[in-house]
Structure formats: structure tokens, C-alpha cells
Amino acid sequence: MSTPVPRLALAGIGKAYPSVVANADIDLAVMPGEVHALLGENGAGKSTLMKIVYGVVQPDAGEIRWEGEPTVIATPADARRLGIGMVFQHFSLFETLTVAENVAIGLDEHASPRALAPRIVAVSHRYGLDVDPARPVYSLSVGERQRVEIVRALLGRPKLLILDEPTSVLTPQAAEALFVVLRQLSEEGVSILYISHKLEEIRALAARATVLRGGRVVATVDPRAESPAALARHMIGRELPPPVARAPHPVGPVRLAAAGLTLEPETPHGTRLEDVSFELRAGEILGIAGVSGNGQSELLAAISGERQAPSPAMLLLDGEPAGALGAGARRKHGLAYVPERRLGHATVPEMSLAENTLLTAHRRGLVQGGLVRRDAARQRAAETMKAFDVRAGGVNAAAESLSGGNLQKFVVGREVALAPKVLVVAQPTWGVDVGATAFIRAELVRLRDAGAAVLVVSEDLDELLEVSDRIAVLYRGRLTPPVDAAAHDAESIGLLMGGAHASA
Amino acid sequence: MDFLVAIVVATVAAGTPLALAALGELVAEKSGVLNLGVEGMMLAGAVAGFAAAATTGNLWLGVACGVVAGIALSFVFAVAVVTLQANQVATGLALAIFGGGLSAFAGQPFVSRSIDGIRAAPLPLLGEIPVLGPLAFSFDPLVYVSLALFGAVAWFLWRTRAGLVLRAVGESPEVAHEVGYPVARIRYAATLFGGAMAGLAGAYLSLAYTPLWVEGLTAGRGWIALALVVFATWRPARVLAGAYLFGGVTVLQFHAQGFGVEVPSQLLSALPYIATIGVLVIISRDAAMVRLNAPASLGKPFHAGD
């Protein structure tokens, strides 16, 4: 059946940037019809390698062979001509254009959106990727957008399809549906390069995995023959940190409550919050699960005070109506907030860590007589950095100079250091490496044990199951009643995330 | 009946320069380029058109020269903001002032010259249809050209692949580049089209609307055209309606002045500007509509590369 010539073979690929070696001496071969996983931590060089294969970045060293022939892939158009399709992690779609227009614009052949519509429908039926060509992209959920990306890649009739962390935005059920499509493609002879750091997924899908660490290949294995622990060892170079220990803990009074919170979206792409109610008590962690775009940003804005509720009584802080208060007033009442976007929302990118500390801690004696006490701010920043193991060039380093994981540790540390009564955290470990992830989760649990009320909004179900006492699901702007986290697994909560009705 | 025809013709004539300039700016902005120099390009087009027509006696050569002058200025702008990535707002303001000064200087010898301008005339046959004929077919030729251009631009932007690509570039130049489109070249083309339309609008003012040249002939119409694009939420039909509204109020206030209404004439002259902005603000208060139609990358320079 399959020829012994690999469809794609990389030999000795290297790529160095001024400050970092992204790839060094990488060998990789993908056979026709093979699902090949590329496994590694953030910063291991996976994305750079895929950009080299797709012609976005040129390698400094090494050779690419396509079906046995040495090839130079100078541009993405070259890659598509060879038959390489790519589904990016961040979608390359135009929000205000329709699905058909987006597909038309991304194909090299010149076809009109109207002529493409039936072909889009045909492909989507064949693979069970349900998309409506006439809908504008902004009205689609993240999962639907990904289907558009995949359909677009498939219309180019690829021989090799690259997917970069495709399930990071999907519910478990949507991920399962994606795997069905990928298996079908593989049976039709399409090679698949599947990038991920989720071990279970790779074991379910791939027969071979290449593991990258620090820009080098550390192992090429059959993931089904290896235990998850062994795969993780390859990936991070040491033992996987144990999950956070979380003892049952008595809860105190209600610190934060929403009562029938209803809020119109601010943007046409937004979601309307409908009658959202919950109670968050001292000494517990409430997890809000759901695929983003279901009202998460609206809910966070309403809780943090960036937007006001239509009626003050829709949001209660320590039993007091707080819906009309601004963000500063709510912080004065003991609320702390870690937004999803680290740069530009949680921190000012150009400002130093000391100055960024000042932004939320200025009430804690860092300002005297209207003047900033710079030494005190620096000292406070230094303490945060020490306590949270933030690696940066000192307190005067600009926020934008930190890596994602270090900046996240800094932001969480800054808010935890305020000793808040209520901490609201969005996507606490998004894009953070395994070590920092374990550390941040442990800190959240420690804060809860110290009696704070913690609200965690996350797309990562495993994370919520690990840290939360109770979990509610936000779906299309409505919040389900919270369920006991210990009594549920990813499967049952995943069903709620996709809109199945709560039963029991 | 004759009076009504005169009002309709005058309204359309007063609205046409605004409509042309705004249509050009709409295309430029849809590609993500904000060119605030419309007023300057209109003045350049007006003076170039008038000078050419007054010197050679050929009105259509004048129109062509106006278009070329608009293109020339917008080319300077495109080099600055697309190639050299200068700030679009600052560069556009500079272009507006530069165009004003340049036109005043170049137009010096032509002040107080008069020419026989482009005239409105009923079309043969069609113009003879009772009632409808005089109302719909008695404009000057450039009005028909402007209407055809509106139809063509609307068709181009929403029905052709090239128009789709242009809108995509304005929406997200990063993604357009990733998919493999020449962002800079598309933005150049759109900017030059904007310049050509502004030049044509200027030439219309100095050759058809008021066939003469004085300094500052456009009287702020370039700025109104800019506002018109935004408040019309980047949609050609609304741009055209807004321009004719401006024209209608202009004509009305002329008649009001003629009838000796007891209002200072400066205030009456300001009326078309106030009325146009007022009405447009009201129709465009739907924020969702604005966000859906506004080019997301408007005014932002794009730098290709990794």
C-alpha cells in the first residue's frame, strides 16, 4: 500500500534567532497516511518547525525532502502547491467576511465565493464538518471557526495536513469529532502532522510521535506503547509534578454573588449574559467552565467592574450591592482580578514590573501625599518576584520582556500579595509551561485554604477539575447551577459545555 | 415644474463633489488607509482642472488634469504611509494643508478668470419623457459619471474577488499577508483611486458647479466627505444619500437667503454641514453596524515580515 518513501522528510533542520536557538539538527519523517504527533512544551520549537515546513520561516541549516525530492519551500503558496495544508492555532480568518468569502480568499485557485459554496457544503458533508458558507465568521463559535479552517485546508486537496494545537479551544466532544475526521483523512492517504502537548490525545490518535525539548529531538516513540508519565518525562525532562493536593475545607460566608445578572454585549461579536446567578463563599474555589465566546469576557468585565450591571443588586460583594461600582471601588472592597490577557490588560507592556505592581497595589501604602513611593513599589515587586519565582531582569524589567509563563506568575503573585477577600482569575495557566502551571494552581488552592473566595474561569477542564470545589458551565451567556467537582469528570462537564441540559 | 427641476438639478450638482470625494475615500479606507488629505487633493484637482481648461479651452482636458492632480498628491501620501509607514493621521493633515497652499499658489494667475463651464442639459430622447424626463435626465454629464462610479464601486467591493481581497486587507492585513496577498500594492491602488476621485470632485467644483477659481474653493467639502464616509458606515448608498442631503440643504439655504430670511447668512451657509452631520450621527448611532462595517485595520500601518 504505502511506499517506503516518506512524504515529508526533514534532515538536520536548524533555525537560530539572535537570542535563542529555536531548532537544532531536527530529523523527522512522515509517511503517506500517517498521523505523526509532534510533542513538546511551549518554547520547545514546535511552532518554528511547522513554520519552516509551511514556508513562513526559512531554516538556517538542513534539508527538506518532499516525496523524496530535495525541496525549498520559500512561501506558504509554495507549500500549498506541494500539497501542504495548515490549520493555525490562531485562526487566520476575517471576522466580517462570510465563510465562503474566507475560503475563497485563502485558496490559490481563483473561484468566486458563490461558486465555492456547493464545494464547501460537499466537503463539510463528507467529513461531518458542518459549516454554513453564508454565515459571517464573527457569528461562529471557536469550534465552528476551526471547521472553516479545516474545510479551507481540505479544499486545497492536501497530501499533508498540519494542525497546531487544534483541540486547545474545543470541548472534549468536539475534539473527539475532530479525531474522527483526522482518522478518516488518514485512511484516505493524507499524512497528518499533529502538534500538541496533550498526552492523552496523542495516545488516542498517533502511531508515532516526535518529542521536542529545547529545540532538539529528544525521542521518537510509539505513544501507545509508552505510559503518559514516560511521555511527560521526555517532554519536560523530569518527572511530571503531582496534581495539587486539595483537602476538603470548611466554607465561610458568601463573598461574591451574582443574582440574575443580565448584560447586553458591548460588541456585535459579543454574547448576552442572561440571568446569571451564583454564590461564591470564603474558602472555596468555584470554576466556570465553557468554551470562550460563551459570555466569559462579558462575565469577567461585569465582575471586575470594567462594566457596570444594569442594576446594583445584580452583583453582591459581601452582601452589599456592588453592580454599580467601578473597578477601583470593587478593589477597595477586597476584590482582586487576574485578566486573561497578560499584556495590555493585566499589565502595561512598556512599564516596569515595579510600576505594574503599583497599578493594583497603590492603596497599600505605596502612595503618600499623592506621591509615589518608588522604593516601596520596587521592594514590593521584588518580594512578589521572589515568592513566585518570577525570572526576569529585575524589578525594572519591562513587563513585555518577560516570557508568558513568568509574566503570568508575576500577575498572579501581584494579586495574591494583595491578600484579597475575593480573587477572580481568567485562564490562569493559558500558555504557561508545566512547572509554572503546577505552581500557579497550588497558589490558588493555598489562597483558598487561607480563607479567600476564588473564582476561576478557564477553558481547560482538567485544570478546573484539579483546583475547583464546584464547577458551573457558561454556555451561550447562561450559567448552569454549580455541581460538585469531585463527583464529575471531564466527560460529563464537557457535555454541559456543548449545551446538553443539566440532568441531576 | 421648472422650479422643481431647477431645485433637483441644483441639489444633485451641490451633492456630487461631496459624493465623488467620499466614494474615493471609502475605497481607500476599506483597504485600511485613512487619508485625511481629501480637502487638499480636492483643491489640487480643482485648480489643475481650472487652469487646464482656462488655458486650452478644453473642459474635458481640465477634468483629466484634475484627476491626475489628485492621483499625484495621493501618490505622495501612499509613499509616505504605505512604503515609509509614516503616521497616517499626521501625514493626511499635512497633505490637506499642503494641497491648500499649493492650490492657492498655482491658482494665483487664474483668480477672476472665468470660463464657460460644463453645463447641465437634458439628454436627447430620455429627457423628453414627460415629467420624469426633465427630473431624471437633465443633469450635466459628470453626474451620470458619478452615479456610474457608485454602482461600479459597490459592485466591485461586494461582488468581485478583487474587491473581496481589498476588504480583507482593510480587515486584517496580517492575515491577508499570511494568506499571500500583496498588502502594500493593494493599499497603493486604493489610495490612488481615492486621490483620483478627490481630484475629480475638485475639478467638478471648478468646472461645473461654480466655473471659476478662488482660493479655498472647496470650502471644507473634503472634511465633510471624510465625516460622511464614517457616518455612512462605509456603505456607498448611504454616502450618496448623505451627499445629496448636503446638496439639498445647500440649495434650500440659498433660497432662504434669497427670500431674505432673518438669519445671519453665515449661519445659513453652515446649515448644510450641520444638517448632514446631524442626520448622519442619528442614522449611524447603531454601534454594532459601525463596527461590522468599519475596516478593522483603519489607520494602522502594516509591516510585512516576521
GROMACS .gro file of N, CA and C in nm, chain B residues 14-15 18 221 223-229 231-232 238-250 269-284:
model
  126
  518ALA      N    1  -2.490   7.017  -0.623
  518ALA     CA    2  -2.421   7.053  -0.499
  518ALA      C    3  -2.371   6.930  -0.424
  519GLY      N    4  -2.440   6.818  -0.440
  519GLY     CA    5  -2.401   6.696  -0.369
  519GLY      C    6  -2.293   6.617  -0.439
  522LEU      N    7  -1.913   6.624  -0.324
  522LEU     CA    8  -1.901   6.555  -0.195
  522LEU      C    9  -1.909   6.404  -0.215
  725ARG      N   10  -1.546   7.100   0.196
  725ARG     CA   11  -1.619   6.981   0.150
  725ARG      C   12  -1.537   6.853   0.167
  727TRP      N   13  -1.345   6.783   0.413
  727TRP     CA   14  -1.359   6.736   0.552
  727TRP      C   15  -1.495   6.671   0.572
  728ILE      N   16  -1.598   6.731   0.513
  728ILE     CA   17  -1.732   6.672   0.523
  728ILE      C   18  -1.733   6.534   0.457
  729ALA      N   19  -1.660   6.521   0.346
  729ALA     CA   20  -1.655   6.391   0.278
  729ALA      C   21  -1.598   6.285   0.371
  730LEU      N   22  -1.495   6.323   0.447
  730LEU     CA   23  -1.435   6.229   0.542
  730LEU      C   24  -1.538   6.185   0.646
  731ALA      N   25  -1.610   6.285   0.700
  731ALA     CA   26  -1.710   6.253   0.803
  731ALA      C   27  -1.820   6.167   0.743
  732LEU      N   28  -1.855   6.199   0.619
  732LEU     CA   29  -1.962   6.126   0.550
  732LEU      C   30  -1.931   5.977   0.543
  733VAL      N   31  -1.807   5.944   0.511
  733VAL     CA   32  -1.769   5.803   0.499
  733VAL      C   33  -1.792   5.730   0.630
  735PHE      N   34  -1.983   5.826   0.898
  735PHE     CA   35  -2.121   5.820   0.943
  735PHE      C   36  -2.208   5.737   0.850
  736ALA      N   37  -2.167   5.722   0.725
  736ALA     CA   38  -2.242   5.636   0.633
  736ALA      C   39  -2.201   5.491   0.651
  742ARG      N   40  -2.543   5.488   0.131
  742ARG     CA   41  -2.561   5.587   0.236
  742ARG      C   42  -2.475   5.711   0.210
  743VAL      N   43  -2.356   5.688   0.154
  743VAL     CA   44  -2.269   5.801   0.120
  743VAL      C   45  -2.341   5.891   0.019
  744LEU      N   46  -2.400   5.828  -0.081
  744LEU     CA   47  -2.467   5.904  -0.186
  744LEU      C   48  -2.586   5.981  -0.127
  745ALA      N   49  -2.664   5.913  -0.043
  745ALA     CA   50  -2.779   5.979   0.018
  745ALA      C   51  -2.733   6.097   0.103
  746GLY      N   52  -2.626   6.077   0.179
  746GLY     CA   53  -2.575   6.185   0.264
  746GLY      C   54  -2.528   6.303   0.181
  747ALA      N   55  -2.463   6.273   0.068
  747ALA     CA   56  -2.412   6.380  -0.018
  747ALA      C   57  -2.528   6.461  -0.076
  748TYR      N   58  -2.634   6.394  -0.117
  748TYR     CA   59  -2.748   6.465  -0.175
  748TYR      C   60  -2.824   6.543  -0.067
  749LEU      N   61  -2.822   6.488   0.055
  749LEU     CA   62  -2.882   6.563   0.165
  749LEU      C   63  -2.808   6.696   0.182
  750PHE      N   64  -2.675   6.686   0.179
  750PHE     CA   65  -2.592   6.806   0.188
  750PHE      C   66  -2.629   6.902   0.076
  751GLY      N   67  -2.640   6.847  -0.046
  751GLY     CA   68  -2.674   6.929  -0.161
  751GLY      C   69  -2.810   6.995  -0.144
  752GLY      N   70  -2.907   6.918  -0.094
  752GLY     CA   71  -3.042   6.970  -0.079
  752GLY      C   72  -3.046   7.086   0.019
  753VAL      N   73  -2.977   7.069   0.133
  753VAL     CA   74  -2.979   7.176   0.233
  753VAL      C   75  -2.905   7.298   0.180
  754THR      N   76  -2.799   7.274   0.102
  754THR     CA   77  -2.726   7.386   0.042
  754THR      C   78  -2.821   7.469  -0.045
  773SER      N   79  -2.518   7.948   0.575
  773SER     CA   80  -2.415   7.877   0.498
  773SER      C   81  -2.365   7.755   0.574
  774ALA      N   82  -2.369   7.764   0.705
  774ALA     CA   83  -2.321   7.649   0.785
  774ALA      C   84  -2.424   7.538   0.790
  775LEU      N   85  -2.549   7.571   0.754
  775LEU     CA   86  -2.659   7.476   0.770
  775LEU      C   87  -2.636   7.340   0.702
  776PRO      N   88  -2.590   7.339   0.575
  776PRO     CA   89  -2.571   7.207   0.511
  776PRO      C   90  -2.476   7.117   0.589
  777TYR      N   91  -2.369   7.176   0.643
  777TYR     CA   92  -2.270   7.098   0.718
  777TYR      C   93  -2.333   7.043   0.844
  778ILE      N   94  -2.406   7.132   0.916
  778ILE     CA   95  -2.467   7.090   1.042
  778ILE      C   96  -2.573   6.984   1.017
  779ALA      N   97  -2.657   7.008   0.917
  779ALA     CA   98  -2.767   6.914   0.891
  779ALA      C   99  -2.714   6.778   0.851
  780THR      N  100  -2.612   6.776   0.764
  780THR     CA  101  -2.557   6.648   0.717
  780THR      C  102  -2.499   6.569   0.833
  781ILE      N  103  -2.416   6.636   0.913
  781ILE     CA  104  -2.355   6.566   1.027
  781ILE      C  105  -2.464   6.520   1.123
  782GLY      N  106  -2.560   6.609   1.148
  782GLY     CA  107  -2.666   6.575   1.243
  782GLY      C  108  -2.743   6.451   1.201
  783VAL      N  109  -2.788   6.449   1.077
  783VAL     CA  110  -2.866   6.335   1.030
  783VAL      C  111  -2.782   6.208   1.030
  784LEU      N  112  -2.656   6.221   0.987
  784LEU     CA  113  -2.571   6.102   0.979
  784LEU      C  114  -2.541   6.047   1.118
  785VAL      N  115  -2.521   6.135   1.214
  785VAL     CA  116  -2.495   6.088   1.350
  785VAL      C  117  -2.614   6.006   1.397
  786ILE      N  118  -2.733   6.053   1.364
  786ILE     CA  119  -2.852   5.981   1.408
  786ILE      C  120  -2.863   5.845   1.340
  787ILE      N  121  -2.838   5.840   1.207
  787ILE     CA  122  -2.852   5.707   1.144
  787ILE      C  123  -2.739   5.614   1.186
  788SER      N  124  -2.624   5.666   1.219
  788SER     CA  125  -2.512   5.575   1.248
  788SER      C  126  -2.498   5.550   1.397
   0.00000   0.00000   0.00000
